[in-house]
Amino acid sequence: MASSGKTRALIALVLLAGVAAAGYTLYSRPATLPAGAAKARNSAIVPVVVAPVVTGEFQVKDHTIGTVSIDATVQVKSRIDGQVMSAEFTEGQMVRKGDLLFRLDPLPFQAQLQQAQATLARDQAQLSNAQNDMKRFSQLAAKGFATTQENEQATAQAKVMTAATMSDQAAIELAKLQLGYTEIRSPIDGKTGRILVEPGNLVKANDLPLVVINQLQPIAVTLSLPQRDLPLLQRRMAKGKLAVIIGIPGDPTGSRLKGKVDFINNAVDAASGTIELKASFDNADLRLVPGQLVDAVIVLQTLDAAVTIPSEAVNDGQDGRYVYIVKPDSSVAAQNVKVAHEDGGVSVISEGLKNGDRVVIDGQLRLAPGMKVSIKASKAAMSQDAAADQTESPTQQAGD
């Protein structure tokens, strides 16, 4: 019984080995089509959409994310000690340079000014008397009725009082300046923030800020570009300021804002391999807010005679990128190409194509070199049909 079981197991193993060998043979054998099927495939006509190769102007652009930043921000502080009497603005208000923001109690400083003015009046009287004494002693000394020492003392006293009046005049100017500081005015054009010190509180000179003002017109946008673009940036900046176009995500109007690059950093960020730029925008409608993220586009270079095709025509293969060219006999050929730039669904071809060639942009998956095609539409015709549909749709809706 045991011998019979071993025999059955051995037979089963032999059968499994045979099946595996047959399966391997079928799997490893190259698949071949019958001659009739292969001929039918080669003779099939595939409908495709084509686009012409065009030579014209192309703008090389960089797309990146920018951050709205502030060119100037000021913490408004008091320059004197005093009590805040009133705030002359509302929080979040747009103010101009020189606009009144706060009033401090002016009475102590008015008293100081009056005191300085009184001191000046007293010293001016003493100066007048000293000058008269100097004249008298000078005349008496010339006639021998006064000593040289008395004459010199009178002259020195006149000089002392002259200096005293000059000091009093400086004290008056300082008192006027201190009195002027009781009115705190905006040093820049900008938008105010929260009032940080309410009226009634005492403040010290150059202590806590009373309010923070951010300059919003103009406003800056900082952005970073790959360091490989630095040579193009430098060449463009040498010819004049570089234009930056930004869009605000979520803006229903889809409108764009245009600014100019004012600054390129003097060092590349080694961690990210990028160079920082800063552009300024007028921000007339205050749409840009500090900290906001925006979509930024910079035109690095304009190519006058670029060979361009729709990007959907470019395929990736084992030997690199290629396109299908439609020949005059309606057959197709695979053509290797080099793509120099891509933007907005358009590819710039530096090698492999010439103006007037036709490339397949739809239907490539069913193609092989040498196959015949029928052109069901062109890129230009499809665009014209889409435009016609958009033009007719309002009329049709009105008729309905």
XYZ file of C-alpha atoms in Angstrom:
400
model
C 0.000 0.000 0.000
C 2.793 2.382 0.871
C 4.592 1.573 -2.398
C 1.395 2.268 -4.387
C 1.013 5.703 -2.721
C 4.581 6.660 -3.531
C 4.043 5.628 -7.176
C 0.942 7.852 -7.493
C 2.790 10.813 -5.958
C 5.685 10.350 -8.380
C 3.302 10.243 -11.376
C 1.594 13.462 -10.167
C 4.939 15.274 -9.893
C 5.888 14.212 -13.439
C 2.572 15.505 -14.804
C 2.960 18.859 -13.003
C 6.475 19.238 -14.386
C 5.193 18.605 -17.885
C 2.442 21.170 -17.568
C 4.901 23.761 -16.228
C 7.316 23.086 -19.094
C 4.549 23.501 -21.656
C 3.370 26.713 -20.058
C 6.890 28.135 -20.034
C 7.301 27.241 -23.698
C 4.072 29.010 -24.630
C 4.913 32.059 -22.490
C 8.460 32.438 -23.791
C 7.506 31.942 -27.447
C 7.159 35.358 -29.192
C 3.588 36.169 -30.073
C 3.031 36.256 -33.799
C 0.028 37.290 -35.759
C -1.187 35.395 -38.773
C 0.008 36.916 -42.007
C -3.500 38.055 -42.890
C -4.032 39.735 -39.522
C -0.707 41.589 -39.701
C -1.491 42.752 -43.233
C -4.928 43.935 -42.158
C -3.393 45.890 -39.312
C -0.853 47.607 -41.559
C -3.570 48.486 -44.079
C -5.958 49.947 -41.426
C -6.650 53.666 -41.694
C -6.654 55.403 -38.330
C -8.576 58.664 -37.858
C -6.425 61.294 -36.143
C -6.355 64.974 -35.246
C -3.364 66.933 -36.504
C -1.803 70.345 -35.938
C 0.699 72.242 -38.056
C 4.195 73.140 -36.909
C 4.300 76.919 -36.518
C 7.200 79.341 -36.347
C 6.643 82.529 -34.384
C 7.182 84.446 -31.160
C 7.296 82.515 -27.891
C 7.781 83.842 -24.387
C 9.878 81.761 -22.011
C 8.179 82.098 -18.626
C 8.711 81.005 -15.061
C 5.668 80.122 -12.978
C 5.979 80.305 -9.212
C 4.153 81.198 -6.007
C 4.716 84.651 -4.528
C 4.024 86.041 -1.069
C 2.702 89.557 -0.583
C 4.950 91.436 1.821
C 5.236 94.943 3.226
C 7.761 97.445 1.943
C 7.466 99.600 5.054
C 5.909 99.130 8.480
C 6.088 101.630 11.341
C 5.425 101.215 15.035
C 4.130 104.623 16.063
C 5.496 105.551 19.513
C 5.416 108.647 21.664
C 8.585 110.772 21.771
C 7.666 112.283 25.136
C 6.162 111.224 28.439
C 2.512 112.149 28.792
C -1.112 111.154 28.938
C -3.008 110.088 25.817
C -5.985 112.424 25.480
C -7.559 111.173 22.246
C -7.146 109.035 19.124
C -7.989 110.901 15.923
C -8.511 107.880 13.652
C -10.424 104.623 13.519
C -8.792 101.207 13.494
C -8.059 99.968 9.971
C -8.251 103.452 8.466
C -6.095 104.482 5.520
C -3.989 107.493 6.536
C -1.642 109.821 4.694
C 1.755 111.009 5.822
C 1.257 113.855 8.318
C -2.286 112.915 9.360
C -3.000 113.394 13.074
C -3.229 110.103 14.972
C -3.075 110.872 18.729
C -3.165 113.885 21.024
C -1.223 113.929 24.297
C -1.897 116.332 27.184
C -0.211 119.606 26.076
C -0.535 121.586 29.343
C 2.816 120.592 30.943
C 4.671 121.456 27.760
C 2.845 124.744 27.297
C 3.973 125.672 30.819
C 7.572 124.734 29.982
C 7.411 126.937 26.893
C 6.086 129.880 28.863
C 8.808 129.378 31.458
C 11.511 129.356 28.795
C 10.070 132.513 27.221
C 10.055 134.292 30.611
C 13.656 133.285 31.251
C 14.625 134.697 27.870
C 12.893 138.003 28.619
C 14.749 138.302 31.939
C 18.122 137.512 30.424
C 17.535 139.891 27.533
C 16.975 142.699 30.061
C 20.158 141.775 31.877
C 22.003 141.604 28.567
C 20.847 145.127 27.678
C 22.123 146.402 31.031
C 25.440 144.562 30.629
C 25.937 146.033 27.175
C 25.305 149.547 28.518
C 27.825 148.937 31.336
C 30.361 147.701 28.816
C 29.999 150.910 26.761
C 30.297 153.152 29.847
C 33.361 151.374 31.217
C 34.961 151.415 27.807
C 34.557 155.219 27.608
C 35.708 155.728 31.221
C 38.761 153.511 30.707
C 39.698 155.524 27.628
C 39.659 158.722 29.746
C 41.445 157.083 32.679
C 38.470 157.150 35.048
C 38.099 153.309 35.101
C 40.634 150.569 35.376
C 41.336 148.035 32.663
C 40.083 145.284 34.962
C 36.690 146.973 35.398
C 36.394 147.396 31.654
C 37.217 143.737 31.057
C 34.698 142.629 33.692
C 31.947 144.664 32.038
C 32.825 143.211 28.641
C 32.848 139.652 30.031
C 29.483 140.179 31.724
C 27.977 141.331 28.430
C 29.289 138.192 26.723
C 27.918 135.990 29.520
C 24.454 137.479 29.143
C 24.650 137.109 25.343
C 25.356 133.400 25.795
C 22.526 133.168 28.346
C 20.013 134.597 25.904
C 21.179 132.151 23.226
C 20.671 129.292 25.676
C 17.216 130.625 26.525
C 16.336 130.754 22.827
C 17.423 127.107 22.444
C 15.280 126.189 25.456
C 12.300 127.863 23.816
C 12.862 125.895 20.607
C 13.103 122.660 22.606
C 9.908 123.508 24.490
C 8.125 124.189 21.198
C 9.413 120.881 19.849
C 8.196 119.029 22.935
C 4.832 120.749 22.639
C 4.657 119.697 18.978
C 5.239 116.092 20.022
C 1.910 116.136 21.849
C 0.366 115.736 18.411
C 1.468 112.362 17.048
C 1.210 112.230 13.255
C 1.593 109.443 10.717
C 5.146 109.164 9.321
C 4.023 107.263 6.178
C 1.037 106.569 3.946
C -0.567 103.325 5.010
C -3.261 101.420 6.834
C -3.567 101.544 10.594
C -3.927 98.489 12.779
C -5.467 98.118 16.209
C -5.145 100.931 18.749
C -2.686 99.464 21.252
C -2.883 102.225 23.895
C -6.319 103.631 24.629
C -6.897 107.317 25.542
C -6.427 108.010 29.251
C -3.291 105.908 29.607
C 0.115 107.323 30.418
C 2.897 106.632 27.945
C 6.653 106.970 28.137
C 8.980 108.207 25.458
C 9.930 105.483 22.954
C 8.215 102.787 25.009
C 5.174 100.823 23.826
C 3.795 101.360 20.300
C 0.474 103.167 20.128
C -0.450 101.738 16.726
C 1.244 99.920 13.833
C 0.940 101.288 10.271
C 1.617 99.130 7.209
C 2.347 100.657 3.842
C 0.047 99.023 1.274
C 0.524 101.381 -1.695
C 2.843 100.364 -3.211
C 3.180 96.841 -1.884
C 5.796 94.152 -2.495
C 5.627 90.524 -3.621
C 8.547 88.225 -2.823
C 9.151 85.103 -4.891
C 11.856 82.562 -5.611
C 13.092 81.167 -8.929
C 15.486 78.278 -9.692
C 19.121 79.327 -9.778
C 19.413 78.023 -13.364
C 17.365 81.042 -14.439
C 19.743 83.547 -12.814
C 21.715 84.325 -16.041
C 18.476 85.113 -17.907
C 17.277 87.245 -14.997
C 20.497 89.223 -14.902
C 20.454 89.851 -18.658
C 16.846 91.042 -18.545
C 17.479 93.288 -15.548
C 20.451 94.836 -17.366
C 18.042 95.962 -20.121
C 15.482 97.378 -17.699
C 13.121 96.293 -14.959
C 11.659 92.809 -15.376
C 7.868 92.514 -15.542
C 5.938 90.251 -13.162
C 2.286 89.296 -13.683
C 0.342 87.891 -10.745
C -3.080 86.371 -10.266
C -5.002 86.054 -7.004
C -6.289 82.520 -6.324
C -10.053 82.481 -5.904
C -10.557 85.856 -7.593
C -13.812 85.472 -9.569
C -12.780 88.177 -12.060
C -9.596 86.332 -13.007
C -7.898 89.664 -13.620
C -4.129 90.000 -13.474
C -1.896 92.607 -11.856
C 1.378 93.760 -13.375
C 4.455 94.886 -11.456
C 8.193 95.305 -11.805
C 11.109 93.433 -10.223
C 13.013 95.867 -8.001
C 15.462 93.548 -6.312
C 17.350 90.301 -6.926
C 19.072 88.874 -3.882
C 22.871 88.805 -3.815
C 23.093 85.124 -2.853
C 21.486 81.837 -3.839
C 19.775 79.867 -1.088
C 21.982 76.781 -0.864
C 19.262 74.719 0.826
C 16.638 75.189 -1.887
C 18.796 76.164 -4.873
C 16.671 79.245 -5.531
C 17.244 82.981 -5.838
C 14.888 85.445 -4.147
C 13.283 88.365 -6.006
C 11.068 91.229 -4.900
C 8.596 93.042 -7.136
C 6.501 96.140 -6.409
C 2.829 96.694 -7.295
C 0.752 99.879 -7.123
C -2.105 98.047 -5.363
C -4.455 100.920 -6.164
C -7.562 98.900 -5.273
C -5.968 97.327 -2.156
C -6.578 93.811 -3.477
C -3.175 92.654 -2.227
C -2.902 92.004 1.509
C 0.335 91.228 3.416
C 0.901 87.482 3.798
C -1.332 86.611 0.835
C -0.176 83.920 -1.637
C -0.396 84.751 -5.356
C 0.372 82.997 -8.650
C 3.301 84.765 -10.313
C 4.571 84.622 -13.901
C 7.856 86.167 -15.059
C 8.796 86.480 -18.731
C 12.474 85.537 -18.854
C 13.042 85.611 -22.604
C 11.206 86.225 -25.875
C 12.081 83.949 -28.813
C 11.288 85.604 -32.140
C 11.388 82.516 -34.422
C 10.506 79.560 -32.222
C 9.294 76.292 -33.791
C 6.204 75.366 -31.764
C 3.645 72.560 -31.624
C 0.862 71.638 -29.177
C 2.340 69.814 -26.187
C -0.103 66.901 -26.574
C 1.732 65.912 -29.778
C 4.895 65.015 -27.843
C 5.256 61.379 -26.724
C 7.837 59.693 -24.495
C 9.636 56.616 -25.825
C 12.655 54.462 -25.042
C 14.865 56.615 -27.256
C 13.543 59.901 -25.908
C 10.706 62.150 -26.928
C 9.091 61.852 -30.351
C 6.121 62.923 -32.446
C 4.175 61.353 -35.301
C 4.555 63.294 -38.556
C 1.899 62.939 -41.254
C 3.577 62.535 -44.643
C 2.078 63.701 -47.980
C 0.911 60.125 -48.713
C -1.116 60.130 -45.455
C 1.265 57.709 -43.739
C 2.896 58.510 -40.420
C 6.495 58.427 -39.273
C 7.925 58.650 -35.762
C 10.267 61.638 -35.484
C 12.564 62.169 -32.488
C 12.478 65.750 -31.205
C 14.148 67.910 -28.565
C 11.850 70.076 -26.487
C 13.535 73.317 -25.406
C 10.624 74.922 -23.529
C 7.030 74.165 -22.591
C 4.366 76.570 -21.400
C 0.618 76.931 -21.709
C 0.150 73.741 -23.704
C 2.768 74.768 -26.301
C 6.175 73.132 -26.767
C 9.191 74.760 -28.411
C 11.085 72.245 -30.571
C 14.784 72.919 -30.975
C 15.525 69.876 -33.186
C 13.502 67.475 -35.338
C 10.773 69.597 -36.942
C 10.426 72.430 -39.400
C 7.747 74.938 -40.238
C 4.902 73.383 -42.240
C 5.164 69.842 -40.846
C 1.978 68.267 -39.525
C 1.990 66.349 -36.256
C -0.630 64.079 -34.707
C -2.120 65.433 -31.482
C -4.882 62.861 -30.951
C -4.981 59.146 -31.871
C -1.289 58.341 -31.281
C -2.039 55.245 -29.193
C -3.355 53.390 -32.269
C -0.483 54.375 -34.522
C 2.693 52.688 -35.643
C 5.261 53.967 -38.144
C 4.082 53.475 -41.737
C 0.370 53.283 -40.953
C -2.125 55.275 -42.989
C -4.267 57.917 -41.317
C -7.327 59.944 -42.125
C -7.450 63.458 -40.759
C -10.796 63.934 -39.067
C -10.032 67.467 -37.856
C -7.208 69.904 -37.341
C -6.307 71.883 -34.273
C -7.302 75.143 -35.950
C -10.661 73.734 -37.109
C -11.464 72.477 -33.626
C -10.707 75.922 -32.162
C -12.943 77.616 -34.748
C -15.784 75.182 -34.074
C -15.531 75.770 -30.331
C -15.620 79.531 -30.856
C -18.658 79.205 -33.142
C -20.482 77.107 -30.549
C -19.866 79.739 -27.869
C -21.125 82.479 -30.184
C -24.313 80.618 -31.138
C -25.280 79.378 -27.683
C -26.713 82.711 -26.384
C -28.911 82.996 -29.510
C -30.165 79.457 -29.125
C -30.963 80.093 -25.455
C -32.902 83.236 -26.389
C -34.861 81.245 -29.022
C -35.696 78.566 -26.476
